[in-house]
Coordinates of C-alpha atoms in Angstrom, one line a residue:
Chain A
M569 CA -36.5 -36.8 26.0
I570 CA -34.0 -37.0 28.8
Y571 CA -32.3 -39.9 27.0
F572 CA -32.2 -37.9 23.8
V573 CA -30.4 -35.1 25.6
F574 CA -28.1 -37.6 27.3
V575 CA -27.1 -39.2 24.0
V576 CA -26.5 -35.8 22.4
L577 CA -24.3 -34.6 25.3
M578 CA -22.2 -37.8 25.1
G579 CA -21.9 -37.2 21.3
L580 CA -20.8 -33.7 22.1
V581 CA -18.0 -34.9 24.4
V582 CA -16.9 -37.5 21.8
G583 CA -16.9 -35.0 19.0
L584 CA -14.9 -32.5 21.0
M585 CA -12.4 -35.2 21.9
A586 CA -12.1 -35.9 18.2
V587 CA -11.4 -32.2 17.5
A588 CA -8.8 -31.9 20.2
S589 CA -7.0 -35.2 19.6
N590 CA -6.7 -35.3 15.8
P591 CA -3.4 -33.9 14.4
A592 CA -4.7 -33.6 10.9
P593 CA -7.3 -30.8 10.2
Y594 CA -9.4 -33.1 8.0
F595 CA -10.6 -35.3 10.9
A596 CA -10.6 -32.5 13.4
A597 CA -13.0 -30.6 11.1
L598 CA -15.1 -33.7 10.9
G599 CA -15.2 -33.8 14.7
L600 CA -16.2 -30.1 14.7
V601 CA -19.1 -30.8 12.2
F602 CA -20.3 -33.6 14.4
S603 CA -20.0 -31.5 17.6
A604 CA -21.9 -28.6 16.0
V605 CA -24.7 -30.9 14.8
V606 CA -25.2 -32.5 18.2
G607 CA -25.0 -29.1 19.8
C608 CA -27.9 -28.0 17.6
G609 CA -29.6 -31.2 18.7
F610 CA -29.1 -30.3 22.3
L611 CA -30.6 -26.9 21.8
V612 CA -33.7 -28.5 20.2
G613 CA -33.9 -30.8 23.2
Y614 CA -34.4 -27.7 25.4
G615 CA -36.9 -26.0 23.2
G616 CA -34.7 -23.5 21.4
S617 CA -35.6 -24.7 17.9
F618 CA -35.1 -21.4 16.2
L619 CA -31.7 -20.8 17.8
S620 CA -30.7 -24.3 16.8
L621 CA -31.5 -23.6 13.2
V622 CA -29.6 -20.3 13.2
L623 CA -26.6 -22.0 14.8
F624 CA -26.7 -24.8 12.1
L625 CA -26.9 -22.3 9.2
I626 CA -24.3 -19.8 10.4
Y627 CA -21.8 -22.0 12.2
L628 CA -21.8 -25.0 9.9
G629 CA -22.7 -23.4 6.7
G630 CA -20.5 -20.3 7.1
M631 CA -17.6 -21.3 9.2
L632 CA -17.1 -24.8 7.9
V633 CA -16.8 -23.7 4.3
V634 CA -13.9 -21.6 5.4
F635 CA -12.5 -24.5 7.3
A636 CA -12.8 -26.8 4.3
Y637 CA -10.9 -24.3 2.1
S638 CA -8.1 -23.9 4.7
A639 CA -7.9 -27.7 5.3
A640 CA -7.6 -28.2 1.5
L641 CA -4.7 -25.8 1.5
A642 CA -2.9 -27.6 4.3
A643 CA -3.4 -31.1 2.9
E644 CA -1.3 -34.0 4.1
P645 CA -0.8 -37.2 2.0
Y646 CA -1.1 -39.5 5.1
P647 CA -3.2 -37.8 7.7
E648 CA -2.9 -39.3 11.2
S649 CA -6.2 -40.0 13.0
W650 CA -7.8 -42.3 15.5
G651 CA -6.1 -45.4 14.0
S652 CA -2.6 -44.5 15.2
W653 CA -1.2 -45.2 18.7
S654 CA 0.0 -41.7 19.5
V655 CA -3.4 -40.3 19.0
F656 CA -4.9 -43.1 21.1
L657 CA -2.8 -41.8 24.0
Y658 CA -4.4 -38.3 23.6
I659 CA -7.8 -40.0 23.6
L660 CA -7.0 -41.8 26.8
V661 CA -5.9 -38.6 28.5
Y662 CA -9.0 -36.8 27.5
L663 CA -11.2 -39.7 28.5
F664 CA -9.4 -39.8 31.9
G665 CA -10.0 -36.1 32.4
F666 CA -13.6 -36.4 31.4
L667 CA -14.2 -39.3 33.8
L668 CA -12.5 -37.4 36.6
V669 CA -14.6 -34.3 36.2
G670 CA -17.7 -36.4 35.6
Y671 CA -17.2 -38.4 38.8
Y672 CA -16.7 -35.2 40.8
C673 CA -19.7 -33.4 39.3
Y674 CA -22.2 -36.2 38.7
G675 CA -25.6 -35.7 40.2
W676 CA -25.2 -32.4 42.0
W677 CA -23.3 -29.9 39.8
Y678 CA -26.2 -27.5 39.1
D679 CA -27.9 -30.1 37.0
F680 CA -31.4 -28.8 38.0
Y681 CA -30.6 -25.3 36.7
W682 CA -31.4 -26.1 33.1
M683 CA -34.6 -24.5 32.0
S684 CA -36.5 -25.1 28.8
L685 CA -36.8 -22.1 26.5
D686 CA -40.4 -22.7 25.5
V687 CA -42.1 -23.2 28.8
F688 CA -45.2 -21.4 27.6
G689 CA -44.9 -22.8 24.1
E690 CA -48.6 -23.1 23.3
M691 CA -49.7 -20.0 25.1
S692 CA -47.3 -17.2 24.1
V693 CA -46.3 -15.5 20.8
L694 CA -42.6 -15.4 21.5
S695 CA -40.6 -18.2 23.1
G696 CA -37.3 -17.6 25.0
D697 CA -35.0 -18.1 22.0
V698 CA -36.9 -16.1 19.4
S699 CA -37.3 -13.0 21.6
G700 CA -33.6 -12.5 21.9
V701 CA -33.3 -11.6 18.2
P702 CA -35.5 -8.5 18.2
M703 CA -34.0 -7.3 21.5
V704 CA -30.8 -6.6 19.6
Y705 CA -32.6 -4.1 17.5
S706 CA -34.6 -2.4 20.2
S707 CA -33.0 -2.3 23.7
G708 CA -29.6 -3.3 22.4
G709 CA -29.2 -0.2 20.1
F710 CA -25.5 0.6 20.9
L711 CA -24.6 -3.0 20.7
L712 CA -26.0 -3.2 17.2
L713 CA -23.9 -0.3 16.1
V714 CA -20.8 -1.8 17.7
T715 CA -21.5 -5.2 16.0
G716 CA -21.9 -3.5 12.6
W717 CA -18.7 -1.6 13.1
V718 CA -16.8 -4.8 14.2
L719 CA -18.0 -6.6 11.1
L720 CA -16.7 -3.9 8.9
L721 CA -13.5 -3.9 11.0
A722 CA -13.1 -7.6 10.5
L723 CA -13.5 -7.2 6.8
F724 CA -10.7 -4.6 6.7
V725 CA -8.5 -6.7 9.0
V726 CA -8.8 -9.8 6.8
L727 CA -8.2 -7.9 3.6
E728 CA -5.2 -6.1 5.2
I729 CA -3.6 -9.3 6.6
T730 CA -4.0 -11.3 3.4
R731 CA -3.3 -8.3 1.1
G732 CA -5.9 -9.5 -1.5
L733 CA -4.6 -9.3 -5.0
S734 CA -0.9 -9.5 -4.6
R735 CA -0.4 -12.2 -2.0
G736 CA -3.7 -13.7 -0.7
A737 CA -2.4 -15.6 2.3
L738 CA -1.0 -15.1 5.8
R739 CA 2.2 -17.0 5.1
A740 CA 4.9 -14.7 4.0
V741 CA 6.9 -17.0 1.8
Chain B
M1339 CA -1.1 0.5 4.4
S1340 CA -3.7 3.0 3.3
P1341 CA -4.2 5.9 5.8
Y1342 CA -7.9 5.2 5.8
V1343 CA -7.4 1.6 7.0
T1344 CA -4.8 2.8 9.5
M1345 CA -7.3 5.3 10.9
I1346 CA -10.1 2.6 11.1
L1347 CA -7.7 0.3 13.0
I1348 CA -6.5 2.9 15.4
S1349 CA -10.0 4.2 16.1
S1350 CA -11.1 0.6 16.7
L1351 CA -8.3 0.2 19.2
G1352 CA -9.6 3.2 21.0
L1353 CA -13.2 1.9 20.7
G1354 CA -12.3 -1.5 22.2
T1355 CA -10.6 -0.1 25.2
T1356 CA -13.3 2.5 25.8
I1357 CA -16.0 -0.3 25.6
T1358 CA -14.1 -2.3 28.2
F1359 CA -13.6 0.8 30.4
T1360 CA -17.3 1.7 30.3
S1361 CA -18.8 -1.8 30.5
S1362 CA -20.8 -3.0 33.5
S1363 CA -21.6 -6.3 31.8
W1364 CA -19.1 -9.1 31.2
L1365 CA -20.3 -9.5 27.6
M1366 CA -19.4 -5.9 26.7
A1367 CA -16.1 -6.2 28.5
W1368 CA -15.3 -9.3 26.5
M1369 CA -16.4 -7.6 23.3
G1370 CA -14.0 -4.7 23.9
L1371 CA -11.1 -7.1 24.5
E1372 CA -11.9 -8.9 21.2
I1373 CA -12.1 -5.6 19.3
N1374 CA -8.7 -4.7 20.6
T1375 CA -7.2 -8.0 19.5
L1376 CA -8.8 -7.8 16.1
A1377 CA -7.8 -4.2 15.4
I1378 CA -4.1 -4.5 16.4
T1379 CA -3.5 -7.7 14.2
P1380 CA -3.0 -5.9 10.9
L1381 CA -0.9 -3.2 12.6
M1382 CA 1.4 -5.9 13.8
V1383 CA 1.7 -7.7 10.4
K1384 CA 2.0 -4.4 8.5
Q1385 CA 5.5 -5.2 7.3
H1386 CA 4.6 -8.7 6.1
H1387 CA 7.9 -10.4 6.8
P1388 CA 8.0 -13.9 8.3
R1389 CA 9.1 -12.8 11.8
A1390 CA 6.2 -10.3 12.1
T1391 CA 3.7 -12.9 10.7
E1392 CA 4.9 -15.3 13.4
A1393 CA 4.6 -12.8 16.1
T1394 CA 1.1 -11.8 15.0
T1395 CA 0.0 -15.4 14.9
K1396 CA 1.3 -16.1 18.3
Y1397 CA -0.3 -13.0 19.7
F1398 CA -3.6 -13.7 18.1
L1399 CA -3.7 -17.3 19.4
T1400 CA -2.8 -16.4 23.0
Q1401 CA -5.2 -13.4 23.1
A1402 CA -8.0 -15.5 21.6
T1403 CA -7.4 -18.3 24.1
A1404 CA -7.5 -15.7 26.9
S1405 CA -10.7 -14.1 25.6
G1406 CA -12.3 -17.5 25.2
L1407 CA -11.4 -18.5 28.7
L1408 CA -12.8 -15.2 30.0
L1409 CA -16.1 -15.7 28.1
F1410 CA -16.3 -19.3 29.4
A1411 CA -15.8 -18.1 33.0
T1412 CA -18.3 -15.3 32.7
L1413 CA -20.9 -17.6 31.1
N1414 CA -20.4 -20.0 33.9
N1415 CA -20.9 -17.2 36.4
A1416 CA -24.1 -16.0 34.6
W1417 CA -25.4 -19.6 34.5
M1418 CA -24.7 -20.3 38.2
T1419 CA -25.6 -17.0 39.7
G1420 CA -27.5 -15.2 37.0
E1421 CA -25.2 -12.2 37.4
W1422 CA -23.8 -10.4 34.4
N1423 CA -22.4 -7.4 36.3
T1424 CA -18.6 -7.2 36.4
M1425 CA -18.4 -5.9 39.9
E1426 CA -20.5 -8.7 41.3
L1427 CA -18.4 -11.8 40.6
S1428 CA -19.2 -14.2 43.4
N1429 CA -16.3 -16.5 44.4
N1430 CA -17.2 -19.7 42.6
L1431 CA -15.5 -21.5 39.7
S1432 CA -15.3 -18.4 37.6
A1433 CA -13.1 -16.1 39.7
P1434 CA -9.8 -18.2 39.3
M1435 CA -10.5 -18.7 35.6
I1436 CA -11.0 -15.0 35.1
T1437 CA -7.7 -14.4 37.0
M1438 CA -5.9 -16.8 34.7
A1439 CA -7.5 -15.3 31.6
L1440 CA -6.6 -11.8 32.5
A1441 CA -3.1 -12.9 33.4
L1442 CA -2.7 -14.5 30.0
K1443 CA -4.0 -11.4 28.3
M1444 CA -1.5 -9.1 30.0
G1445 CA 1.5 -11.3 30.1
V1446 CA 1.7 -12.0 33.8
A1447 CA 3.9 -15.0 34.8
P1448 CA 3.5 -17.9 34.6
M1449 CA 1.4 -17.0 31.5
H1450 CA 4.1 -14.7 30.1
F1451 CA 5.9 -17.0 27.6
W1452 CA 4.3 -15.3 24.5
L1453 CA 5.4 -11.8 25.4
P1454 CA 9.1 -11.7 24.6
E1455 CA 8.7 -13.6 21.3
V1456 CA 5.8 -11.4 20.2
L1457 CA 7.5 -8.2 21.1
Q1458 CA 10.7 -9.3 19.3
G1459 CA 8.9 -9.8 16.0
L1460 CA 7.4 -6.3 15.9
P1461 CA 8.6 -2.9 14.9
L1462 CA 9.2 -0.6 17.9
L1463 CA 6.1 1.6 17.5
T1464 CA 3.8 -1.4 17.3
G1465 CA 5.6 -2.9 20.3
L1466 CA 4.9 0.3 22.2
I1467 CA 1.2 0.1 21.5
L1468 CA 1.2 -3.5 22.6
S1469 CA 3.1 -2.8 25.8
T1470 CA 1.1 0.2 26.9
W1471 CA -2.4 0.5 25.3
Q1472 CA -3.2 -3.2 25.3
K1473 CA -2.5 -3.5 29.0
L1474 CA -5.2 -0.9 29.9
A1475 CA -8.3 -2.9 29.1
P1476 CA -7.4 -6.2 30.9
F1477 CA -6.1 -4.1 33.8
T1478 CA -9.4 -2.3 34.1
L1479 CA -11.2 -5.7 34.4
L1480 CA -8.7 -6.8 37.1
Y1481 CA -9.3 -3.5 38.9
M1482 CA -13.0 -4.0 38.9
T1483 CA -12.9 -7.6 40.1
S1484 CA -9.8 -7.7 42.3
H1485 CA -11.7 -7.7 45.6
E1486 CA -13.3 -11.0 44.7
L1487 CA -10.2 -12.8 43.4
N1488 CA -8.2 -15.3 45.4
T1489 CA -5.5 -13.6 47.5
T1490 CA -3.1 -16.5 47.4
T1491 CA -3.3 -16.7 43.6
M1492 CA -2.7 -13.0 43.1
T1493 CA 0.3 -13.0 45.4
I1494 CA 1.8 -16.0 43.7
L1495 CA 1.2 -14.5 40.2
G1496 CA 2.7 -11.2 41.3
L1497 CA 5.8 -12.6 43.0
T1498 CA 6.4 -15.1 40.1
S1499 CA 6.1 -12.2 37.6
T1500 CA 8.7 -10.0 39.3
I1501 CA 11.1 -12.9 39.7
I1502 CA 10.7 -14.2 36.2
G1503 CA 10.8 -10.7 34.8
G1504 CA 14.1 -10.1 36.6
L1505 CA 15.7 -13.5 35.8
G1506 CA 14.5 -13.7 32.2
G1507 CA 15.9 -10.3 31.2
L1508 CA 19.3 -11.1 32.5
N1509 CA 20.4 -13.1 29.5
Q1510 CA 18.9 -10.9 26.7
T1511 CA 20.8 -9.0 24.1
Q1512 CA 17.8 -7.9 22.1
L1513 CA 16.3 -4.7 23.4
R1514 CA 12.7 -5.6 22.7
K1515 CA 13.0 -8.8 24.7
V1516 CA 14.6 -6.8 27.6
L1517 CA 11.6 -4.5 27.5
A1518 CA 9.2 -7.5 27.4
Y1519 CA 10.7 -8.9 30.6
S1520 CA 10.6 -5.4 32.1
S1521 CA 6.9 -5.3 31.3
I1522 CA 6.4 -8.7 33.0
A1523 CA 8.2 -7.5 36.1
H1524 CA 6.2 -4.3 36.4
L1525 CA 3.0 -6.2 35.9
G1526 CA 4.0 -8.3 38.8
W1527 CA 4.2 -5.3 41.0
M1528 CA 0.8 -4.1 39.9
V1529 CA -0.8 -7.5 40.4
I1530 CA 0.6 -7.9 43.9
I1531 CA -0.7 -4.6 45.2
I1532 CA -4.1 -4.5 43.5
Q1533 CA -5.7 -6.6 46.2
Y1534 CA -4.6 -4.2 49.0
S1535 CA -4.7 -0.8 47.3
K1536 CA -6.3 -0.4 43.9
T1537 CA -5.1 3.2 43.6
L1538 CA -1.5 2.2 43.9
A1539 CA -1.9 -0.4 41.2
L1540 CA -3.4 2.2 38.9
L1541 CA -0.6 4.6 39.7
N1542 CA 1.9 1.9 39.0
L1543 CA 0.2 1.2 35.6
L1544 CA 0.2 4.9 34.6
L1545 CA 3.8 5.5 35.6
Y1546 CA 4.9 2.3 33.9
I1547 CA 3.2 3.4 30.7
T1548 CA 5.0 6.7 30.9
M1549 CA 8.4 5.1 31.5
T1550 CA 8.0 2.4 28.9
S1551 CA 6.9 4.9 26.3
T1552 CA 10.0 6.9 27.0
A1553 CA 12.2 3.8 26.6
F1554 CA 10.5 2.7 23.3
L1555 CA 10.4 6.3 21.8
T1556 CA 14.1 6.7 22.7
L1557 CA 14.9 3.4 21.0
M1558 CA 12.9 4.6 18.0
T1559 CA 14.8 7.9 17.8
L1560 CA 18.1 6.1 18.1
S1561 CA 16.8 3.2 15.8
A1562 CA 18.6 0.6 18.0
T1563 CA 17.3 -2.9 18.6
K1564 CA 20.3 -4.7 20.0
I1565 CA 22.8 -3.9 22.7
N1566 CA 25.6 -4.0 20.1
T1567 CA 24.0 -1.2 18.1
L1568 CA 23.2 0.7 21.2
S1569 CA 26.9 1.1 22.0
T1570 CA 27.5 3.5 19.1
K1571 CA 24.4 5.5 19.4
W1572 CA 25.8 8.2 21.7
A1573 CA 27.2 9.8 18.6
K1574 CA 23.8 10.1 17.0
T1575 CA 22.1 12.1 19.7
P1576 CA 24.0 12.5 22.9
I1577 CA 21.2 14.1 24.8
A1578 CA 18.9 11.2 23.9
T1579 CA 21.4 8.6 25.3
M1580 CA 21.7 10.7 28.5
T1581 CA 18.0 10.9 29.1
A1582 CA 17.6 7.3 28.1
M1583 CA 20.1 6.3 30.8
L1584 CA 18.2 8.1 33.4
A1585 CA 14.9 6.7 32.0
L1586 CA 16.2 3.2 32.3
L1587 CA 17.3 3.8 35.9
A1588 CA 13.8 5.2 36.5
L1589 CA 12.4 1.9 35.1
G1590 CA 14.7 0.2 37.6
G1591 CA 13.1 2.1 40.4
L1592 CA 16.0 4.4 41.7
P1593 CA 15.3 7.6 43.6
P1594 CA 15.1 10.5 42.8
L1595 CA 13.5 9.4 39.5
T1596 CA 9.8 8.8 39.0
G1597 CA 10.1 5.0 39.0
F1598 CA 10.9 5.1 42.7
M1599 CA 7.4 6.4 43.5
P1600 CA 5.3 3.2 42.8
K1601 CA 7.9 0.9 44.3
W1602 CA 8.2 2.9 47.4
L1603 CA 4.5 3.3 47.9
I1604 CA 3.9 -0.4 47.2
L1605 CA 6.5 -1.5 49.7
Q1606 CA 5.1 0.8 52.2
E1607 CA 1.6 -0.6 51.7
L1608 CA 2.8 -4.2 51.9
T1609 CA 4.5 -3.4 55.1
K1610 CA 1.4 -1.8 56.5
Q1611 CA -0.6 -4.9 55.6
N1612 CA 1.9 -6.9 57.7
L1613 CA 3.6 -8.6 54.9
P1614 CA 7.3 -7.7 55.4
A1615 CA 8.6 -10.9 53.9
L1616 CA 6.7 -10.4 50.7
A1617 CA 7.9 -6.8 50.5
T1618 CA 11.5 -8.0 51.0
L1619 CA 11.2 -10.6 48.2
M1620 CA 9.7 -8.0 45.9
A1621 CA 12.5 -5.5 46.6
L1622 CA 15.1 -8.2 46.1
S1623 CA 13.6 -9.3 42.7
A1624 CA 13.6 -5.7 41.6
L1625 CA 17.4 -5.8 42.0
L1626 CA 17.5 -8.4 39.2
S1627 CA 15.7 -6.0 36.8
L1628 CA 17.9 -3.2 37.9
F1629 CA 20.9 -5.2 36.8
F1630 CA 19.9 -5.5 33.2
Y1631 CA 18.8 -1.8 33.0
L1632 CA 22.2 -0.9 34.4
R1633 CA 23.8 -3.1 31.7
L1634 CA 22.0 -1.1 29.1
C1635 CA 23.0 2.2 30.7
H1636 CA 26.6 0.9 30.8
T1637 CA 26.8 0.1 27.1
M1638 CA 24.8 3.2 26.0
T1639 CA 26.1 6.1 28.1
L1640 CA 28.6 5.2 30.7
T1641 CA 31.2 3.7 28.4
I1642 CA 32.3 4.4 24.9
S1643 CA 33.0 1.3 22.8
P1644 CA 36.3 1.2 21.0
N1645 CA 34.7 1.3 17.5
T1646 CA 35.4 4.0 15.1
N1647 CA 32.3 6.1 14.5
N1648 CA 30.9 6.6 11.0
N1649 CA 28.8 9.6 11.7
M1650 CA 29.2 13.0 13.3
I1651 CA 27.1 14.1 16.1
T1652 CA 23.9 15.5 14.6
W1653 CA 23.4 19.1 15.4
R1654 CA 19.7 19.4 14.6
K1655 CA 17.0 16.8 14.7
K1656 CA 16.0 15.2 11.5
P1657 CA 13.1 16.9 9.7
G1658 CA 9.9 15.0 10.3
Q1659 CA 11.2 13.5 13.5
K1660 CA 8.6 14.2 16.2
A1661 CA 10.5 15.1 19.4
L1662 CA 7.6 16.5 21.5
P1663 CA 6.2 13.2 22.8
L1664 CA 9.6 11.9 23.8
A1665 CA 10.4 15.2 25.4
M1666 CA 7.2 15.3 27.5
L1667 CA 7.4 11.7 28.5
S1668 CA 11.1 12.0 29.4
I1669 CA 10.3 14.9 31.7
M1670 CA 7.5 12.9 33.3
T1671 CA 9.8 9.9 33.7
L1672 CA 12.7 11.8 35.3
M1673 CA 11.2 14.5 37.4
A1674 CA 7.7 13.5 38.7
L1675 CA 8.8 12.1 42.0
P1676 CA 8.1 15.3 44.0
T1677 CA 4.5 15.1 42.8
T1678 CA 3.8 12.0 44.7
P1679 CA 1.2 13.5 47.1
T1680 CA -0.6 15.0 44.1
M1681 CA -0.6 11.7 42.2
M1682 CA -1.9 9.9 45.3
A1683 CA -4.7 12.5 45.7
I1684 CA -5.6 12.3 42.0
M1685 CA -5.7 8.5 41.9
N1686 CA -7.8 8.3 45.0

């Protein structure tokens, strides 16, 4: 189990390096998909299986469709990726930064503070990750209203910025 | 833009700032900041020309980065200490990150590079909202956490801001960029005193909002955006140019105008805290700002440019022109210095 979480975390770092170092949105979006998938795997490793599923659906399913459309609009004929030398320089810098922080923090940086979300998995009705969802509707009443208002606001903001029928994009030309 | 949408956006601006004001948890504070960013974006891009689009994109990216950094820092704090309360930020990894995030949000040097370009791309009214209202929410968070933030960092941020605000404004001919650098300099004064006396920082913020609003509203009345156009505006409304001259000198911090009040009290407080060198450096950097305010006064009021004027001096104000906000703010900017004890008592 520990090895699974370790592999997933290494995959997360590699995926995020891919996102940060790729100049073309194609491969950066690929890195983002990979990071999100391994992030969901990480949540599963600590017992939050419901939260992992929700993250998978909303983040990947919703956000990535948007990303795919916008990457299709900004297409390049010869996208640069991990094959070229200038991108390799970026990778080296990120790897160096990662190793530096890792060397400094390895073994003692709050690594025993991770708790599993389903400690009483067989003996309780609600685990740690599921019980957050109904809390938004009960004790988080005002927060729910604000969230609903902000969703409506985001709709109006997007419609206003892209001006729907006549223009449809942020670019003004 | 449809008036319904405008009302939704303006009320969301108010909602965001109110949520940050009344939050005790970092999550609500972050939420208020994000609502502010989201709501002001269509107001900025209302005219849909490329310069405004560029300014909006730059603003959105910097504010999103700052909000993300703030969320990361507060999640780190919640993970390590279990504390979500804004006033209980223990001095670990999160405090410097929150300082940097709030500095990026407000435009404090050395995270100020977005502010002149963004202000330049906006119409004057939106620039006014950006310079005044959008500073309230991050400043509130700074006010609530200033006793836990690193003293050296805050001092360096404040001093750098005033110096960069002074030096950067010296070479500007566009008025919105001049006001951006003026904003950076004033924020430097606020940041440097917030660790010693929060009331003085709050007083400085409120007076800065008054004075900047006067400057922006005057420029809107005169419809001037460059120093060149400013030179012939005396013929449009002579009284406006006269009060604008005094308002700019108030921004520069000259007695007997209101702008002297925060600078005087801040220098006094710094001296009382046994930091005379810092006080001297702040006062000297304020001279840099004073020079470019004086240059604006010079072209606007103190000299008449040798052009021929196309218009006659307007006798009445234009119908539909709202003069009351400008009038009230001008009076506050020029004549509020004798109310210093009252202001100190109110802010305390």
